[in-house]
mmCIF file with all atom_site columns, C-alpha atoms in Angstrom:
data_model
loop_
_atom_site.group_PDB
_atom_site.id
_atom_site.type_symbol
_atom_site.label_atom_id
_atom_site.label_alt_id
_atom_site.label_comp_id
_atom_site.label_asym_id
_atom_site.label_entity_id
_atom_site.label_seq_id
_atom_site.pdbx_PDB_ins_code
_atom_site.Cartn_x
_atom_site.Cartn_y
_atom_site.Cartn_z
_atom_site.occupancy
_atom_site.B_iso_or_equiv
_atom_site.pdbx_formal_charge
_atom_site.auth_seq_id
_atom_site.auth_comp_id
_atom_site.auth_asym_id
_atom_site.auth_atom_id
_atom_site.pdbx_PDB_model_num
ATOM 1   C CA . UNK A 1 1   ? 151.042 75.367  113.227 1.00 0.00 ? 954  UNK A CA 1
ATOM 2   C CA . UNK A 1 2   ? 150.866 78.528  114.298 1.00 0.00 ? 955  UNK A CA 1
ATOM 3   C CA . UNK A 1 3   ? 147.340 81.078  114.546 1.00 0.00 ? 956  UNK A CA 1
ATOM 4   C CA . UNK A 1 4   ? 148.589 84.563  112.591 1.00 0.00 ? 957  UNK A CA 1
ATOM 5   C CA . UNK A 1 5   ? 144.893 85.864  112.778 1.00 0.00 ? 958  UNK A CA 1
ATOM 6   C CA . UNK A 1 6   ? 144.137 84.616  109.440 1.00 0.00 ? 959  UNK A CA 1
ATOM 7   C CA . UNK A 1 7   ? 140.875 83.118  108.480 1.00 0.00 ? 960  UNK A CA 1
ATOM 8   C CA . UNK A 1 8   ? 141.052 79.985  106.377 1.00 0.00 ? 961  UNK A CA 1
ATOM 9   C CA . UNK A 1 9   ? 137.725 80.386  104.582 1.00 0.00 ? 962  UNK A CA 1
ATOM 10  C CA . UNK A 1 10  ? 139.823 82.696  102.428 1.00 0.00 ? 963  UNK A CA 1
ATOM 11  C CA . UNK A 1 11  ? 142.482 80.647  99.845  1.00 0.00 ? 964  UNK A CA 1
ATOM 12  C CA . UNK A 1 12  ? 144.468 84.156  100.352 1.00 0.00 ? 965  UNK A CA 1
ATOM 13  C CA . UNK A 1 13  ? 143.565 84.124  103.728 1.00 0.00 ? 966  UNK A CA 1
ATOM 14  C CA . UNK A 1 14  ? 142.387 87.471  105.717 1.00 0.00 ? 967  UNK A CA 1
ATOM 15  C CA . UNK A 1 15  ? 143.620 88.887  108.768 1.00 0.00 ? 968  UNK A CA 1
ATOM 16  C CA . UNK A 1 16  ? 141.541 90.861  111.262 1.00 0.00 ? 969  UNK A CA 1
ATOM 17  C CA . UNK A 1 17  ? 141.857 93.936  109.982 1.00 0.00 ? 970  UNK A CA 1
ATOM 18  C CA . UNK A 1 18  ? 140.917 93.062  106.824 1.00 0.00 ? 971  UNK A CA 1
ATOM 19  C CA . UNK A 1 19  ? 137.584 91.295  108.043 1.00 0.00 ? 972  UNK A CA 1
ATOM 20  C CA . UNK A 1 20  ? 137.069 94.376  110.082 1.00 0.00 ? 973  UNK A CA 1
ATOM 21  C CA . UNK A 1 21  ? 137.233 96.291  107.208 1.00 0.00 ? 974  UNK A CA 1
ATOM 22  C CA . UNK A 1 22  ? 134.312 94.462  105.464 1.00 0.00 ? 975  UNK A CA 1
ATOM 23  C CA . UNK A 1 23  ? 132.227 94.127  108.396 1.00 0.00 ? 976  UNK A CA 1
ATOM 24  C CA . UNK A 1 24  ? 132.430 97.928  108.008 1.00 0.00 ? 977  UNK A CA 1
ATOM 25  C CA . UNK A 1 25  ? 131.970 98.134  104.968 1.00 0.00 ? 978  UNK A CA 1
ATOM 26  C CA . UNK A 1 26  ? 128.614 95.469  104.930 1.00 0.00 ? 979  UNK A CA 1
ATOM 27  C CA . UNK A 1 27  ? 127.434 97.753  107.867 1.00 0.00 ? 980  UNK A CA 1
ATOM 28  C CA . UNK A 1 28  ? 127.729 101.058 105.929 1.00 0.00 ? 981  UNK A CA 1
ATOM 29  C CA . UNK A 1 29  ? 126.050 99.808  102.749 1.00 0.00 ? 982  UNK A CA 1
ATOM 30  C CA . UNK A 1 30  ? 122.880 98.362  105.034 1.00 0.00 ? 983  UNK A CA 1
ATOM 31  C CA . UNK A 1 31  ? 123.125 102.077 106.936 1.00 0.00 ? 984  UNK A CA 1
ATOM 32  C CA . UNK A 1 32  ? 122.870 103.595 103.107 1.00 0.00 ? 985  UNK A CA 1
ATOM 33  C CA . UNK A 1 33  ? 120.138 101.124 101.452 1.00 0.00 ? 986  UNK A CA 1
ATOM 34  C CA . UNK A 1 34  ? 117.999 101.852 104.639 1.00 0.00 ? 987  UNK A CA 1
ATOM 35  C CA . UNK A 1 35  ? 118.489 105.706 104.438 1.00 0.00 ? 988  UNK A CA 1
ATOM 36  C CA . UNK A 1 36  ? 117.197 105.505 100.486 1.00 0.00 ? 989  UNK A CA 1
ATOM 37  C CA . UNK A 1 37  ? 114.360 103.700 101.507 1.00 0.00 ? 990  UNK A CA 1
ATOM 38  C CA . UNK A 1 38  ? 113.380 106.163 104.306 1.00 0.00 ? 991  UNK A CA 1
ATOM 39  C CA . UNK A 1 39  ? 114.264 109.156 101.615 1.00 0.00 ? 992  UNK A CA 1
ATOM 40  C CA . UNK A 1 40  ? 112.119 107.203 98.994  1.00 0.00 ? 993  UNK A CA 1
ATOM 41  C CA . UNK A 1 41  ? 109.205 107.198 101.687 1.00 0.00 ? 994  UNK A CA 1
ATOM 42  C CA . UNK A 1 42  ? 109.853 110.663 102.233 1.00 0.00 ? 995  UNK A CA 1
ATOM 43  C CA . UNK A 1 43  ? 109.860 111.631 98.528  1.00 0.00 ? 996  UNK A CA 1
ATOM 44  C CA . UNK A 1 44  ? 106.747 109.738 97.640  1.00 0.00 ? 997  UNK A CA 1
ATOM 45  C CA . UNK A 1 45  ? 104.734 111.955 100.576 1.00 0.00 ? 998  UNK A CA 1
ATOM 46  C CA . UNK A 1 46  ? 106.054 115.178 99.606  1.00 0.00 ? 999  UNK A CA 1
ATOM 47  C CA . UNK A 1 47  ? 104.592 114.350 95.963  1.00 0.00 ? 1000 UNK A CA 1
ATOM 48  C CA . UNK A 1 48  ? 101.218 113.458 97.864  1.00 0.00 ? 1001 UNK A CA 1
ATOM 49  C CA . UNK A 1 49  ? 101.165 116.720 99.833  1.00 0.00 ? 1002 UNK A CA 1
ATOM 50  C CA . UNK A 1 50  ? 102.555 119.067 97.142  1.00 0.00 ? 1003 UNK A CA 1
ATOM 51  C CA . UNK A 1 51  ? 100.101 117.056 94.424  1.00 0.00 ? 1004 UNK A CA 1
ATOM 52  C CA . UNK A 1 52  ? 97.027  117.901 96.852  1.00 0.00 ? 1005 UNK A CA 1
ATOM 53  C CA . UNK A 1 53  ? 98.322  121.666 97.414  1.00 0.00 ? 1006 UNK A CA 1
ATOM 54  C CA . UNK A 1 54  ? 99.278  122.261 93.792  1.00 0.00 ? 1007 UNK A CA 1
ATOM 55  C CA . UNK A 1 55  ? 96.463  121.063 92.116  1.00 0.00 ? 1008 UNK A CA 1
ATOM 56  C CA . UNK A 1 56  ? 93.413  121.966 94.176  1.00 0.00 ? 1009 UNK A CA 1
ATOM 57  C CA . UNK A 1 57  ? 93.210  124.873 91.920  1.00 0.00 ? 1010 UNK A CA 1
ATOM 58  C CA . UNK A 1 58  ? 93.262  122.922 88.433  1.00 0.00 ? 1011 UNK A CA 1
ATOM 59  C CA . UNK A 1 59  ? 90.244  121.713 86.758  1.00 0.00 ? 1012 UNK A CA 1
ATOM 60  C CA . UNK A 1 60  ? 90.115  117.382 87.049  1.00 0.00 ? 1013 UNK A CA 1
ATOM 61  C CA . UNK A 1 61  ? 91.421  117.112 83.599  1.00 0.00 ? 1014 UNK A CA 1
ATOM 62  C CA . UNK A 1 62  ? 94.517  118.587 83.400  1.00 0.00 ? 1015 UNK A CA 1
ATOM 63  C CA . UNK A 1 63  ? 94.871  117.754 87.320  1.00 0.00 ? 1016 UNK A CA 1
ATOM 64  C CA . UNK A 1 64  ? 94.499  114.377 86.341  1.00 0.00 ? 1017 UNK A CA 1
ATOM 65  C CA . UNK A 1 65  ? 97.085  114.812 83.288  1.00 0.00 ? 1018 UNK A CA 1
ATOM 66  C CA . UNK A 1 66  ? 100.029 116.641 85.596  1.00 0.00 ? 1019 UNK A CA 1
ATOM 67  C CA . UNK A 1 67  ? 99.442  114.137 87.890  1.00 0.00 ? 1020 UNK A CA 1
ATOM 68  C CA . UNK A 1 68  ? 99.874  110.742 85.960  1.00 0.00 ? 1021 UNK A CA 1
ATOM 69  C CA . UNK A 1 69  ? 102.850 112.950 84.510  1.00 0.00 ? 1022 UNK A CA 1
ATOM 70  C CA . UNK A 1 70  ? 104.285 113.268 87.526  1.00 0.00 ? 1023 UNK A CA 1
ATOM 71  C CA . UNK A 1 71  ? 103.782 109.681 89.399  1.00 0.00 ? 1024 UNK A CA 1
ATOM 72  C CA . UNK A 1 72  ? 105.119 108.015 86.110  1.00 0.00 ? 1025 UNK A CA 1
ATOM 73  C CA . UNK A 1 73  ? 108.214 109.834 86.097  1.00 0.00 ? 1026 UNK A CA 1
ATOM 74  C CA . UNK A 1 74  ? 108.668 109.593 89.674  1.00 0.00 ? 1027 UNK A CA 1
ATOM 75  C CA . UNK A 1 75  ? 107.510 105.604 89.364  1.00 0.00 ? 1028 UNK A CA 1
ATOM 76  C CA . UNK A 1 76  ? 110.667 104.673 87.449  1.00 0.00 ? 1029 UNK A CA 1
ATOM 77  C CA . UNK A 1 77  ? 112.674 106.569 89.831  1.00 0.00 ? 1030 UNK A CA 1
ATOM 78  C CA . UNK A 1 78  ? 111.462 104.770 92.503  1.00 0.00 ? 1031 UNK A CA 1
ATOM 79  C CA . UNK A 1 79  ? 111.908 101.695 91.078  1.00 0.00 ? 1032 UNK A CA 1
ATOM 80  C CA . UNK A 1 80  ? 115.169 101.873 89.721  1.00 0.00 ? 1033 UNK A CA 1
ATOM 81  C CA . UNK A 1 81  ? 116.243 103.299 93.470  1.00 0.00 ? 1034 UNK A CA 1
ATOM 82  C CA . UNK A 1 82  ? 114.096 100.086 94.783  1.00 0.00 ? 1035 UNK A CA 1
ATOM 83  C CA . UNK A 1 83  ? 116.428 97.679  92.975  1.00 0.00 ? 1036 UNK A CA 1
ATOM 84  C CA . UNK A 1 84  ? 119.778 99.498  93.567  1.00 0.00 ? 1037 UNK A CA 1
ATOM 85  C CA . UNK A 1 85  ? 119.297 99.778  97.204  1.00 0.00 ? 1038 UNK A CA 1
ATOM 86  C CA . UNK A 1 86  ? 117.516 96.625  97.564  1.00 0.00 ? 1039 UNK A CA 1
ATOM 87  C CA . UNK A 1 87  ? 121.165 95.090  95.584  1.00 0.00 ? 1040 UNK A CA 1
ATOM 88  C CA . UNK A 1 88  ? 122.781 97.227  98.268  1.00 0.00 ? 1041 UNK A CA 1
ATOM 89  C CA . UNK A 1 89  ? 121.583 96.208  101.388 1.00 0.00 ? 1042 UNK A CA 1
ATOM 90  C CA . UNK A 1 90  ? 121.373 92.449  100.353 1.00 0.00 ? 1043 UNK A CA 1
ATOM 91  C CA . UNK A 1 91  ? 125.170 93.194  99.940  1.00 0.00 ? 1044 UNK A CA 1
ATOM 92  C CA . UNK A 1 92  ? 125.531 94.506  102.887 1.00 0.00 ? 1045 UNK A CA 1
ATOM 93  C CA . UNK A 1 93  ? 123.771 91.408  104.438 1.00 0.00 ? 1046 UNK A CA 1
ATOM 94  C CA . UNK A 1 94  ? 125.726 88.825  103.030 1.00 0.00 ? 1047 UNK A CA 1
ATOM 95  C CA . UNK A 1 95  ? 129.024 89.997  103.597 1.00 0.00 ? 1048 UNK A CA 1
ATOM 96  C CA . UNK A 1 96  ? 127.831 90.662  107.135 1.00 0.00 ? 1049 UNK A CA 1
ATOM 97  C CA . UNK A 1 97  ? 126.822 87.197  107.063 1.00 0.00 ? 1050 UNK A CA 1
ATOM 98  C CA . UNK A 1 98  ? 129.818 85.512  105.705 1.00 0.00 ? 1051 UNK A CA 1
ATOM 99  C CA . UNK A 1 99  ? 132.697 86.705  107.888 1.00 0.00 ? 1052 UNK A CA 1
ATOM 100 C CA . UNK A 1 100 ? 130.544 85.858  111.223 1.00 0.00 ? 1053 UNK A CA 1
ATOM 101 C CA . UNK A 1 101 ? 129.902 82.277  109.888 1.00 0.00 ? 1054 UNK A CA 1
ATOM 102 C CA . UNK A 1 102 ? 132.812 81.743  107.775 1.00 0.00 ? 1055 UNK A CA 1
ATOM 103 C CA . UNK A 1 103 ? 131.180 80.624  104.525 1.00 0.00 ? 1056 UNK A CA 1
ATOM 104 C CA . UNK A 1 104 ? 133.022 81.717  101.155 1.00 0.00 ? 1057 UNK A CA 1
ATOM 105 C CA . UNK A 1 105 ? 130.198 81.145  99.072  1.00 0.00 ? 1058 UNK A CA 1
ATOM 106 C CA . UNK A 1 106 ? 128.173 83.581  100.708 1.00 0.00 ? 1059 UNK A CA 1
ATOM 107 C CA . UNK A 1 107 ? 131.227 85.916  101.117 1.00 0.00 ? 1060 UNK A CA 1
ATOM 108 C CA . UNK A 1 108 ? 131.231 85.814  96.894  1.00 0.00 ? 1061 UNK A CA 1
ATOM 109 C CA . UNK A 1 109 ? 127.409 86.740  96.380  1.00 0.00 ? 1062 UNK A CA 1
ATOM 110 C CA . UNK A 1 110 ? 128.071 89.791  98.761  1.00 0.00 ? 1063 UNK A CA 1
ATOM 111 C CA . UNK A 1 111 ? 130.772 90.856  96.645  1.00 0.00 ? 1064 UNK A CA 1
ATOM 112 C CA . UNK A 1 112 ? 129.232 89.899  93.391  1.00 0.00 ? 1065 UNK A CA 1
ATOM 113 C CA . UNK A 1 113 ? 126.171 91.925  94.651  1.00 0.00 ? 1066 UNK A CA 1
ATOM 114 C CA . UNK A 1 114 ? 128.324 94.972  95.939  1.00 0.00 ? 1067 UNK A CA 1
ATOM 115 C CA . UNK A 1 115 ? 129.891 94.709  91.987  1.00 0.00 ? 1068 UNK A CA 1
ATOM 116 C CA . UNK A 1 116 ? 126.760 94.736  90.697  1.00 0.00 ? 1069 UNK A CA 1
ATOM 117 C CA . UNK A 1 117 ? 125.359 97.777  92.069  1.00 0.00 ? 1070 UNK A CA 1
ATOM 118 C CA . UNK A 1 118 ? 128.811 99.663  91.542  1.00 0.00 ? 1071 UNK A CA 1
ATOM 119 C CA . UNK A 1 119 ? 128.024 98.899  87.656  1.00 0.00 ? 1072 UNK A CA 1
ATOM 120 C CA . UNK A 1 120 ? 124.967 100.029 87.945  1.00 0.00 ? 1073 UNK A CA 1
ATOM 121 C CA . UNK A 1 121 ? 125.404 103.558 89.493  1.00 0.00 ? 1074 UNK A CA 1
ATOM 122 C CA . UNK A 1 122 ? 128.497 103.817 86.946  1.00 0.00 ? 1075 UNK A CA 1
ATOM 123 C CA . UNK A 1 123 ? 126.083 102.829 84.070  1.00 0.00 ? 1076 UNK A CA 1
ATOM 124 C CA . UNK A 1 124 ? 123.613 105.418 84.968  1.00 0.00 ? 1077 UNK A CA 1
ATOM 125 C CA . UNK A 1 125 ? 126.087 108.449 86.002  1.00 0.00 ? 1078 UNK A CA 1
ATOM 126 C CA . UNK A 1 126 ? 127.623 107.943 82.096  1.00 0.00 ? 1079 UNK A CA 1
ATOM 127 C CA . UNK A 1 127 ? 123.839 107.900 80.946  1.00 0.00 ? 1080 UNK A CA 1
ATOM 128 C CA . UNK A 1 128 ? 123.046 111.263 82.837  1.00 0.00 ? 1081 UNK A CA 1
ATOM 129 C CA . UNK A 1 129 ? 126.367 113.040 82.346  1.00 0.00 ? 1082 UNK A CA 1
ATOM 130 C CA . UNK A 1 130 ? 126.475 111.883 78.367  1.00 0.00 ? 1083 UNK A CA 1
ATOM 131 C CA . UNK A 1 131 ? 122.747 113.263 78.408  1.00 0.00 ? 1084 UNK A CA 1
ATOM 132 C CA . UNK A 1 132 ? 123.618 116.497 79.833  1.00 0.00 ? 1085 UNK A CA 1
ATOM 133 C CA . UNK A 1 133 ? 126.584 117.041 77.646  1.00 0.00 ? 1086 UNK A CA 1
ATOM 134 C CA . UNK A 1 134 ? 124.240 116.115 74.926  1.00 0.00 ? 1087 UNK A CA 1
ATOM 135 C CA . UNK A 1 135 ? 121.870 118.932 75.996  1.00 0.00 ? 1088 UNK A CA 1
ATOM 136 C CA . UNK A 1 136 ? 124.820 121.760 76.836  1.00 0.00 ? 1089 UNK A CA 1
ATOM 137 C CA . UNK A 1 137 ? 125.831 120.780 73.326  1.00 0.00 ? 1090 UNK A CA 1
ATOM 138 C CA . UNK A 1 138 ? 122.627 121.383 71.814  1.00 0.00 ? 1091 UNK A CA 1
ATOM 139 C CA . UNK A 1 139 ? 121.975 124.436 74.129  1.00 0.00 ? 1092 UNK A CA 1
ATOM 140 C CA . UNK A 1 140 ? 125.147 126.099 72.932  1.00 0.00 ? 1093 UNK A CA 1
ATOM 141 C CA . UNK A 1 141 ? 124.363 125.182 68.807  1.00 0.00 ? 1094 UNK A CA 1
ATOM 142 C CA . UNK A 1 142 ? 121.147 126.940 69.251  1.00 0.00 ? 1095 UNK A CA 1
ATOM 143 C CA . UNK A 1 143 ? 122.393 129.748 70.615  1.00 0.00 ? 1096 UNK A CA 1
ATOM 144 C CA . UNK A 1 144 ? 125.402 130.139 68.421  1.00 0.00 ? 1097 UNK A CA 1
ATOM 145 C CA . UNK A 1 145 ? 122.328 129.503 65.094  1.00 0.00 ? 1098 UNK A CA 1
ATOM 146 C CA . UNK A 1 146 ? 120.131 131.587 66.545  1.00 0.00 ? 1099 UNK A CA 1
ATOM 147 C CA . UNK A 1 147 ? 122.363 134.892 68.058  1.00 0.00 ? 1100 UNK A CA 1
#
């Protein structure tokens, strides 16, 4: 029998250019999660610096208020980001991990995790444009009541 550069952890089998392409592909999506979590770092300390700047001037109370405003909006940002890119880069990781040691079942949670965050990111971009349609909508009704 002879080797055609096909794997045989595969039942379809996958040739080299295929594996290369998802050995890219794992390597881009770790390269992505890690950027979010450096640009969720970054975020959080340009609230802390902007915070201390902004509000020196405010009395405590309504410092206080803005504040907790702020950080709790900001907090399910965060988190939500968190768990996509923490989805992501475990992704990554596993495919990574299953073409260099051949193992299928691993190979499957990579893509089942790459899947997941896909839906996830669709989910939300429906939620935010269907929210912003719903706000251009009632925009334009006021305007049209109102002019």
């Amino acid at each position: 029998m002879e080797n055609t550069g096909q794997s045989t952890i595969f039942k379809f089998g996958i040739d080299d250019a295929t594996r290369q392409n998802f050995s890219e592909l794992a390597q881009w999506a770790k390269v992505n999660a890690i950027l979010a979590f450096v640009s969720m770092g970054m975020s959080l300390l340009t609230i802390i610096v902007a915070s201390m700047k902004f509000f020196d001037s405010l009395d405590a109370y309504t410092a206080g208020t803005l504040v907790g405003g702020m950080i709790g909006k900001q907090l399910v940002v965060w988190i939500i980001s968190l768990v996509l890119n923490i989805i992501l880069h475990n992704a990554g990781k596993n495919i990574q991990r299953a073409l260099v040691n051949n193992d299928q079942r691993v190979f499957n949670i990579g893509l089942n995790q790459l899947a997941r965050y896909f839906k996830i990111i669709g989910i939300i971009f429906i939620v935010s444009i269907t929210l912003v349609l719903l706000i251009f909508i009632i925009a334009v009704t006021v305007t049209i009541f109102n002019g």
